[in-house]
């Protein structure tokens, strides 16, 4: 260290491959999918650079074929979590002193491994574990994860370059120390990229990590760990544990060296974790950093000046891609009366054209939802809508869990703007639409703002600049990511830093330097060249 001011490779977004019929990437991913689907893996815990088999295992199955077993994973006991913490703290002694360029090289290498030799494998694993179509897998587990890994390195040096003024008498320097202690990453099922990024970005900044992936994502998390291992992440820096989330979390949060939580998942769980950290606050050596990106009830508002076909496309893609299981998925829409007939017809036409089934058949646009719990919850709300007098299902409404957890893309129209599915995050392929009188645009914006506790994403579609401006102001606090004339999903690292406020999270913007700032504790070093030898100031004379 200290022998050069190194530039890093300029971060560029990974190009999304097409997987069109006849393309080499399509053959590669389909062959890998078949091979993985028809074999079984065993996923141990990963502690201090070693695979740990506990003997207590659970099976893993694809959501689109829940009786088919693709492997097992091992469940931790409390002693394993304590071991993971101890090994993280031990690794910290050397990792936190490792020059930044060495840390950067490891994660840049991880990005290239995913872009090349691991691409088909991580995509196939995400298709199997989370039932993503190849396009959804590619934009997540390949491209977004590669982007996170590349751009984080750029963001890290941008942070390191942020330095105070100095004078000829004193040189002021800031070093961006990793947090003192160990950090905890808790990741959701729905994005392989988020699962990889949460532990990786903390480790990149010099931290050591205990990482708990979602039970429903362990199959693809295994590929991430294989990549990190091959890229050279040293033993103890990222430790992976599976099992009872309550036991794991209790053990982690009870430790005085716990220094930060990087969470993505549902609002309720995040609030519980925050509360638990608060209850333990007297025990910690430092004030833990708490970063959480959580639920959403994301909206589309159309103004009467909007183009009906564009509104319908924003709904069809924004609500139903990946079965609506994106935190950013549109799940409520407000359409003016004058556009409704056209929007309705286009949406029904789109939904009726969707094919649903296994992601192995690449003509399918819709696959299964993640697990039985999610399926049952969605079925319950759909059944309720079938009987409620203020709701009507205009397309979809069917479901079947005999082979996989399949829920038909469903559009509910309600006469009650506060109807339950206008307010509650369902996290599935269901959107609820409220049709408003064209002249009630201002009141409708107020309704959008006040209907849900969340503020993650939202979109306004209009060709009228005054209406766009009015919505941008009225919805200032209703979404952390606000889209004009687009669907509210599909944020790209480095282009649309992602995060919401209110009940949607701490808004520390994944995919930006702001997030990485949370994982460092700056130390200011002032060095005075001529040290004073007399306490008296001139004014005293
Ligand atoms: P989830 O809250 O069920 O699980 C998230 C993680 O928390 C998992 O690792 C899970 O095992 C763990 N967990 C569950 N119970 C716990 C407990 N009692 N103590 C400690 N950990 C516990 O969420 P999910 O179903 O995996 O993901 C969907 C949710 O995530 C949705 O609400 C979605 O909006 C949100 N999400 C938000 C963003 C964002 O950027 N805002 C991104 C992706 C997902």
XYZ file of C-alpha atoms and ligand atoms in Angstrom:
585
model
C 0.000 0.000 0.000
C 1.050 3.595 -0.465
C 3.089 3.042 -3.592
C 0.780 4.602 -6.148
C -2.601 6.271 -6.623
C -4.251 3.542 -8.630
C -7.078 4.065 -11.053
C -9.663 1.305 -11.158
C -11.277 -0.104 -14.320
C -14.102 2.202 -15.390
C -17.343 0.497 -14.341
C -19.727 -0.202 -17.203
C -23.079 -1.963 -17.004
C -22.962 -5.560 -18.155
C -24.797 -6.041 -21.463
C -27.970 -8.106 -21.121
C -27.760 -11.132 -23.412
C -30.826 -11.892 -25.551
C -31.193 -15.695 -25.250
C -33.008 -15.593 -28.582
C -33.535 -18.968 -30.278
C -30.264 -20.169 -31.814
C -28.040 -17.983 -29.626
C -25.065 -19.720 -27.935
C -26.070 -18.373 -24.506
C -29.497 -20.018 -24.814
C -27.976 -23.439 -25.482
C -25.461 -22.985 -22.663
C -28.037 -22.037 -20.044
C -30.533 -24.715 -21.094
C -27.884 -27.443 -20.965
C -26.730 -26.228 -17.539
C -30.327 -26.025 -16.323
C -31.028 -29.625 -17.374
C -27.839 -30.905 -15.819
C -28.454 -29.098 -12.516
C -32.164 -29.927 -12.416
C -31.474 -33.637 -12.758
C -28.709 -33.845 -10.180
C -28.638 -33.154 -6.446
C -26.334 -30.915 -4.478
C -25.593 -30.760 -0.773
C -25.015 -27.261 0.625
C -23.023 -27.074 3.842
C -22.573 -23.982 6.005
C -19.429 -22.056 5.159
C -17.489 -20.946 8.223
C -13.873 -19.784 8.397
C -13.235 -20.917 4.827
C -14.474 -24.439 5.509
C -17.578 -26.362 4.556
C -19.460 -27.337 7.712
C -21.898 -30.220 7.571
C -24.219 -30.372 10.562
C -26.076 -33.542 9.603
C -29.381 -31.767 10.142
C -30.609 -31.146 6.611
C -33.604 -29.855 4.689
C -34.436 -30.468 1.021
C -34.596 -27.866 -1.762
C -37.182 -27.929 -4.583
C -37.986 -25.608 -7.489
C -41.218 -23.627 -6.894
C -42.470 -24.699 -10.336
C -42.033 -28.400 -9.481
C -42.248 -28.694 -5.723
C -42.054 -32.500 -5.517
C -38.774 -32.566 -7.409
C -35.713 -32.406 -5.149
C -32.569 -30.646 -6.345
C -30.584 -30.938 -3.151
C -30.273 -30.456 0.579
C -28.806 -27.791 2.851
C -27.513 -27.982 6.383
C -29.104 -26.228 9.341
C -26.924 -24.485 11.902
C -27.065 -24.829 15.661
C -26.259 -21.912 17.928
C -22.651 -23.087 18.304
C -22.153 -22.702 14.526
C -23.304 -19.104 14.642
C -20.914 -18.402 17.506
C -18.140 -20.055 15.500
C -18.997 -17.898 12.476
C -18.783 -14.745 14.619
C -15.474 -15.792 16.171
C -13.931 -16.605 12.823
C -15.167 -13.314 11.369
C -13.573 -11.371 14.222
C -10.342 -13.313 13.791
C -10.306 -12.653 10.027
C -10.888 -8.963 10.716
C -7.381 -8.626 12.150
C -5.816 -9.053 8.723
C -8.719 -8.236 6.360
C -9.334 -4.781 7.821
C -5.651 -3.951 7.213
C -5.593 -5.354 3.671
C -4.813 -2.628 1.072
C -7.934 -1.543 -0.795
C -6.566 -2.522 -4.175
C -6.273 -6.133 -3.026
C -9.878 -6.138 -1.814
C -10.988 -4.471 -5.038
C -9.169 -7.052 -7.152
C -11.012 -9.908 -5.444
C -14.462 -8.470 -6.172
C -13.561 -7.349 -9.704
C -12.432 -10.910 -10.317
C -15.750 -12.165 -8.902
C -17.579 -9.930 -11.428
C -15.604 -11.386 -14.319
C -16.169 -14.956 -13.105
C -19.926 -14.347 -13.181
C -19.750 -12.565 -16.548
C -17.889 -15.552 -18.037
C -17.411 -19.042 -16.625
C -20.219 -18.899 -14.013
C -22.851 -17.071 -16.060
C -24.845 -20.079 -17.232
C -24.589 -21.697 -13.797
C -25.752 -18.718 -11.744
C -28.609 -18.067 -14.193
C -29.692 -21.722 -14.237
C -29.506 -21.848 -10.423
C -31.728 -18.746 -10.194
C -34.200 -20.241 -12.703
C -34.396 -23.394 -10.581
C -34.362 -21.875 -7.085
C -36.524 -18.816 -7.639
C -38.436 -19.792 -10.802
C -37.163 -16.887 -12.866
C -37.469 -16.860 -16.642
C -34.093 -16.677 -18.343
C -34.535 -12.934 -18.956
C -35.347 -12.277 -15.287
C -32.413 -14.448 -14.188
C -30.041 -12.719 -16.607
C -30.935 -9.171 -15.504
C -30.646 -10.222 -11.847
C -28.118 -12.937 -11.086
C -25.776 -12.154 -13.964
C -26.005 -8.473 -14.921
C -27.102 -6.776 -11.694
C -24.679 -8.738 -9.539
C -21.816 -8.026 -11.958
C -22.796 -4.343 -11.928
C -22.887 -4.207 -8.122
C -19.429 -5.770 -7.904
C -17.901 -3.485 -10.538
C -19.583 -0.230 -9.517
C -18.936 -0.779 -5.802
C -15.215 -0.628 -6.502
C -15.714 2.676 -8.298
C -17.883 3.988 -5.434
C -15.277 2.892 -2.901
C -12.533 4.961 -4.484
C -14.926 7.895 -4.905
C -15.435 7.727 -1.126
C -11.719 7.389 -0.413
C -11.025 10.453 -2.603
C -13.333 12.595 -0.456
C -10.692 14.431 1.597
C -10.678 17.624 3.692
C -8.673 20.797 3.009
C -5.156 21.084 4.410
C -2.840 24.062 4.998
C 0.943 24.415 4.866
C 1.003 23.986 8.662
C -1.242 20.942 8.965
C -2.139 18.054 6.768
C -5.681 16.676 7.226
C -6.471 13.209 6.057
C -9.540 11.010 6.376
C -9.252 7.271 6.341
C -12.412 5.261 5.886
C -12.080 2.510 8.460
C -14.265 -0.575 8.354
C -16.686 -0.869 11.257
C -15.235 -2.178 14.484
C -16.670 -5.638 15.112
C -18.553 -7.821 12.613
C -21.545 -7.177 10.358
C -24.686 -9.200 9.632
C -26.267 -9.571 6.173
C -29.834 -10.907 5.966
C -31.023 -11.329 2.389
C -34.362 -11.978 0.631
C -35.340 -14.731 -1.801
C -36.209 -12.570 -4.742
C -32.876 -11.259 -6.067
C -29.704 -13.311 -6.346
C -27.942 -9.975 -6.967
C -29.115 -8.533 -3.644
C -28.094 -11.740 -1.866
C -24.582 -11.379 -3.275
C -24.297 -7.629 -2.898
C -25.271 -7.235 0.741
C -22.367 -9.258 2.172
C -19.971 -8.366 -0.664
C -20.240 -4.599 -0.410
C -19.582 -4.666 3.333
C -16.596 -6.989 2.833
C -15.254 -4.775 0.042
C -15.128 -1.868 2.493
C -12.960 -4.000 4.837
C -15.683 -5.503 7.034
C -16.181 -9.107 8.057
C -19.603 -10.664 7.636
C -22.011 -13.300 8.873
C -24.447 -13.820 6.004
C -27.875 -15.467 6.344
C -29.560 -16.001 2.962
C -33.278 -16.715 2.607
C -34.180 -20.428 2.855
C -35.749 -20.099 -0.600
C -32.547 -18.850 -2.233
C -29.876 -21.169 -0.802
C -29.542 -23.099 -4.071
C -28.365 -19.980 -5.956
C -26.550 -18.547 -2.905
C -24.279 -21.584 -3.160
C -23.109 -20.415 -6.594
C -22.375 -16.949 -5.181
C -20.221 -18.482 -2.452
C -18.393 -20.641 -4.985
C -17.626 -17.496 -6.971
C -16.427 -15.594 -3.892
C -14.202 -18.528 -2.919
C -12.713 -18.776 -6.381
C -12.241 -15.017 -6.550
C -10.106 -15.227 -3.403
C -12.254 -13.919 -0.522
C -10.126 -15.110 2.438
C -11.346 -17.506 5.124
C -13.606 -15.915 7.746
C -14.378 -12.733 5.787
C -17.831 -13.894 4.599
C -19.359 -16.749 6.628
C -22.619 -18.269 5.422
C -25.174 -19.797 7.781
C -28.619 -21.333 7.257
C -31.314 -22.336 9.672
C -33.819 -20.950 12.128
C -33.753 -17.183 11.459
C -34.834 -16.351 14.999
C -32.081 -18.402 16.647
C -29.448 -17.087 14.214
C -30.534 -13.490 14.671
C -30.782 -13.775 18.470
C -27.238 -15.117 18.608
C -25.850 -12.455 16.294
C -27.626 -9.520 17.913
C -26.675 -10.636 21.427
C -22.987 -10.315 20.603
C -21.317 -7.097 21.879
C -19.174 -6.934 18.696
C -22.203 -6.747 16.379
C -21.640 -3.520 14.429
C -24.052 -3.403 11.499
C -27.155 -4.951 9.938
C -27.559 -4.999 6.158
C -31.092 -6.250 5.577
C -33.399 -6.621 2.602
C -36.785 -8.233 3.097
C -40.194 -7.500 4.490
C -41.067 -4.475 6.607
C -42.377 -6.452 9.574
C -39.173 -8.483 10.001
C -36.991 -5.395 9.625
C -38.918 -3.554 12.317
C -38.567 -6.552 14.618
C -34.807 -6.630 14.068
C -34.519 -2.872 14.658
C -36.478 -3.250 17.893
C -34.213 -6.077 19.027
C -31.106 -4.023 18.293
C -32.633 -1.180 20.297
C -33.307 -3.491 23.225
C -29.672 -4.647 23.178
C -28.163 -1.194 22.712
C -26.513 -1.069 26.132
C -24.550 -4.219 25.319
C -22.851 -3.097 22.115
C -19.340 -1.689 21.872
C -20.415 0.658 19.056
C -23.724 2.013 17.762
C -24.615 -0.548 15.073
C -25.382 0.723 11.583
C -28.858 -0.332 10.466
C -29.656 -0.430 6.756
C -32.881 -2.041 5.572
C -34.670 -2.007 2.225
C -38.131 -3.418 2.716
C -41.658 -3.695 1.318
C -43.572 -1.649 -1.213
C -47.029 -0.925 -2.570
C -45.834 0.552 -5.812
C -48.123 2.586 -7.994
C -48.831 3.633 -11.557
C -50.854 6.817 -12.059
C -52.082 7.622 -15.539
C -53.168 11.149 -16.449
C -55.906 11.640 -19.035
C -53.229 12.846 -21.489
C -51.416 9.468 -21.332
C -51.239 6.984 -24.177
C -53.447 3.998 -23.289
C -51.169 1.419 -24.928
C -48.178 2.717 -22.990
C -50.140 2.633 -19.730
C -51.215 -0.960 -20.410
C -47.642 -2.037 -21.191
C -46.365 -0.406 -17.986
C -48.990 -2.442 -16.097
C -48.344 -5.730 -17.926
C -44.597 -5.572 -17.438
C -44.491 -3.634 -14.162
C -47.004 -5.827 -12.341
C -46.379 -9.291 -13.722
C -42.728 -9.837 -14.607
C -41.224 -12.336 -12.146
C -44.802 -12.957 -10.956
C -44.912 -9.527 -9.302
C -42.274 -10.629 -6.788
C -40.112 -7.553 -7.160
C -40.178 -5.053 -4.329
C -40.699 -2.472 -7.086
C -43.574 -4.316 -8.836
C -46.624 -2.177 -9.595
C -49.486 -3.456 -7.471
C -51.935 -0.549 -7.592
C -52.896 1.662 -10.525
C -55.050 4.758 -10.922
C -56.565 5.166 -14.378
C -58.756 8.067 -15.612
C -62.242 7.142 -16.779
C -61.653 8.371 -20.330
C -58.705 5.982 -20.843
C -60.102 3.036 -18.945
C -61.869 1.160 -21.735
C -58.738 1.121 -23.902
C -56.316 0.370 -21.051
C -58.572 -2.430 -19.845
C -58.796 -4.070 -23.259
C -55.043 -3.876 -23.852
C -54.211 -5.293 -20.408
C -56.682 -8.162 -20.782
C -55.246 -8.897 -24.226
C -51.688 -8.891 -22.815
C -52.521 -11.089 -19.832
C -54.419 -13.574 -21.980
C -51.354 -13.842 -24.208
C -48.970 -14.687 -21.305
C -47.845 -18.279 -21.182
C -47.311 -19.789 -17.736
C -45.168 -22.766 -16.749
C -41.612 -23.896 -16.086
C -38.769 -21.465 -16.917
C -37.151 -24.309 -18.845
C -39.722 -23.610 -21.569
C -38.471 -20.234 -22.672
C -41.764 -19.190 -24.224
C -43.219 -18.858 -20.710
C -43.514 -15.273 -19.447
C -44.926 -16.290 -16.056
C -43.681 -19.056 -13.773
C -44.461 -20.063 -10.178
C -44.466 -17.976 -6.989
C -41.799 -18.753 -4.453
C -43.419 -21.091 -1.926
C -46.631 -22.494 -0.520
C -46.954 -19.733 2.078
C -46.945 -17.127 -0.655
C -49.297 -19.179 -2.855
C -51.849 -19.613 -0.041
C -51.737 -15.922 0.878
C -52.322 -14.865 -2.733
C -55.117 -17.417 -3.206
C -56.831 -16.084 -0.083
C -56.830 -12.484 -1.352
C -58.005 -13.580 -4.807
C -60.865 -15.619 -3.310
C -61.829 -12.670 -1.131
C -61.943 -10.380 -4.186
C -64.282 -12.867 -5.890
C -66.870 -12.358 -3.157
C -66.365 -8.700 -2.162
C -68.965 -6.360 -3.612
C -66.464 -3.541 -4.126
C -64.031 -5.685 -6.146
C -64.157 -7.400 -9.514
C -61.573 -9.648 -11.154
C -61.401 -8.704 -14.840
C -58.735 -11.198 -15.861
C -56.960 -14.104 -14.123
C -58.116 -15.245 -10.709
C -57.127 -18.901 -11.115
C -54.471 -20.789 -9.158
C -53.153 -24.323 -8.947
C -50.481 -25.805 -6.685
C -50.661 -29.427 -7.799
C -47.235 -29.351 -9.501
C -45.858 -25.884 -8.860
C -47.098 -22.768 -7.067
C -48.868 -21.223 -10.056
C -51.022 -18.131 -9.641
C -52.589 -16.649 -12.753
C -51.725 -12.993 -13.331
C -54.764 -11.283 -11.884
C -56.263 -7.824 -12.318
C -58.744 -6.647 -9.702
C -60.788 -3.504 -10.325
C -62.172 -1.829 -7.235
C -64.642 0.968 -6.621
C -63.045 1.498 -3.206
C -59.665 3.240 -3.418
C -58.810 1.944 0.059
C -59.754 -1.651 -0.777
C -57.469 -4.114 1.046
C -55.397 -5.027 -2.045
C -54.823 -1.301 -2.759
C -52.999 -1.026 0.592
C -51.417 -4.399 1.473
C -48.231 -5.753 -0.100
C -49.195 -9.164 -1.560
C -45.896 -9.831 -3.363
C -47.359 -11.760 -6.269
C -48.913 -11.361 -9.730
C -51.917 -9.315 -8.617
C -52.604 -5.661 -9.422
C -55.586 -3.659 -8.254
C -56.922 -0.778 -10.318
C -59.018 2.182 -9.273
C -60.702 4.177 -12.033
C -61.028 7.890 -11.232
C -62.943 10.757 -12.819
C -60.693 12.672 -15.223
C -61.190 15.935 -13.344
C -60.160 14.417 -10.011
C -56.460 14.255 -10.851
C -55.339 16.376 -7.871
C -57.484 14.413 -5.368
C -56.227 11.163 -6.889
C -52.607 12.163 -6.334
C -53.483 12.856 -2.704
C -55.072 9.425 -2.519
C -51.954 7.794 -3.973
C -49.845 9.514 -1.352
C -52.090 8.599 1.569
C -53.211 5.065 0.725
C -50.203 2.990 1.726
C -47.576 3.035 4.478
C -44.876 2.387 1.869
C -42.886 4.737 -0.358
C -40.720 2.596 -2.612
C -41.470 3.109 -6.313
C -44.136 4.771 -8.391
C -44.787 6.051 -11.896
C -46.708 8.844 -13.607
C -47.668 8.462 -17.263
C -48.704 11.643 -19.061
C -47.951 13.750 -22.108
C -48.912 16.956 -20.287
C -45.899 18.663 -18.651
C -48.095 20.496 -16.122
C -49.599 17.199 -15.017
C -46.150 15.602 -14.773
C -44.930 18.528 -12.686
C -48.010 18.419 -10.468
C -47.539 14.685 -9.829
C -43.802 15.057 -9.218
C -44.528 17.590 -6.468
C -47.606 15.905 -4.975
C -45.839 12.524 -4.827
C -42.509 13.843 -3.568
C -42.583 11.626 -0.470
C -44.560 8.728 -1.945
C -41.648 6.968 -3.665
C -37.866 6.775 -3.322
C -37.659 5.842 -7.012
C -40.079 7.845 -9.146
C -40.566 7.132 -12.842
C -41.963 9.430 -15.491
C -43.508 7.685 -18.499
C -42.079 4.303 -17.595
C -42.923 1.258 -15.497
C -41.736 1.524 -11.864
C -39.401 -1.527 -12.008
C -36.013 -2.374 -13.484
C -33.538 -0.113 -11.635
C -29.990 -0.425 -12.978
C -26.892 -0.123 -10.764
C -25.076 3.171 -11.370
C -28.090 4.614 -13.204
C -31.037 4.423 -10.800
C -29.744 4.030 -7.207
C -32.495 2.098 -5.453
C -34.394 2.500 -2.197
C -37.548 3.836 -0.613
C -38.582 5.740 2.474
C -41.454 5.557 4.999
C -42.097 1.842 5.741
C -40.071 0.852 2.655
C -36.679 1.264 4.246
C -33.834 3.467 5.335
C -33.318 4.604 1.717
C -29.568 4.108 1.705
C -29.719 3.521 -2.039
C -28.326 0.175 -3.094
C -26.065 0.674 -6.084
C -24.553 3.953 -4.907
C -21.712 5.335 -2.793
C -24.277 6.376 -0.177
C -24.831 2.736 0.771
C -21.110 2.008 1.041
C -20.672 5.035 3.316
C -22.765 3.232 5.911
C -20.140 0.491 6.200
C -17.225 2.721 7.129
C -16.372 4.817 10.137
C -14.149 7.707 9.041
C -11.088 8.620 11.080
C -9.733 12.128 10.696
C -5.992 12.403 11.068
C -4.571 15.913 11.569
C -0.810 16.149 11.400
C 0.749 19.419 12.574
C 4.211 20.149 11.174
C 5.477 22.667 13.742
C 4.022 21.752 17.116
C 3.348 24.801 19.410
C 5.474 25.115 22.547
C 3.747 28.042 24.304
C 0.112 28.072 25.374
C -0.191 31.923 25.208
C -2.059 33.366 22.239
C -1.001 36.849 20.955
C -4.249 38.453 22.211
C -3.210 37.671 25.785
C -0.334 40.116 25.482
P -38.692 -11.957 4.362
O -38.808 -10.762 5.220
O -39.615 -13.082 4.560
O -37.222 -12.581 4.522
C -36.070 -11.770 4.373
C -34.944 -12.379 5.192
O -35.283 -12.272 6.567
C -34.729 -13.875 4.912
O -33.348 -14.170 4.951
C -35.455 -14.516 6.061
O -34.990 -15.810 6.379
C -35.139 -13.544 7.183
N -36.063 -13.665 8.318
C -37.342 -14.073 8.302
N -37.843 -14.048 9.557
C -36.855 -13.595 10.353
C -36.743 -13.365 11.745
N -37.783 -13.548 12.562
N -35.582 -12.896 12.222
C -34.545 -12.687 11.405
N -34.574 -12.899 10.071
C -35.725 -13.345 9.561
O -38.716 -11.430 2.865
P -38.690 -12.268 1.508
O -39.984 -12.974 1.349
O -37.441 -13.058 1.389
O -38.587 -11.085 0.446
C -39.704 -10.342 0.064
C -39.760 -9.030 0.785
O -38.565 -8.318 0.582
C -40.868 -8.128 0.259
O -41.480 -7.467 1.325
C -40.117 -7.156 -0.642
O -40.782 -5.929 -0.839
C -38.838 -7.007 0.094
N -37.744 -6.572 -0.773
C -37.393 -5.263 -0.727
C -36.389 -4.788 -1.545
C -36.000 -3.339 -1.539
O -34.979 -3.009 -2.104
N -36.783 -2.470 -0.904
C -35.742 -5.669 -2.408
C -36.116 -7.006 -2.417
C -37.124 -7.445 -1.585
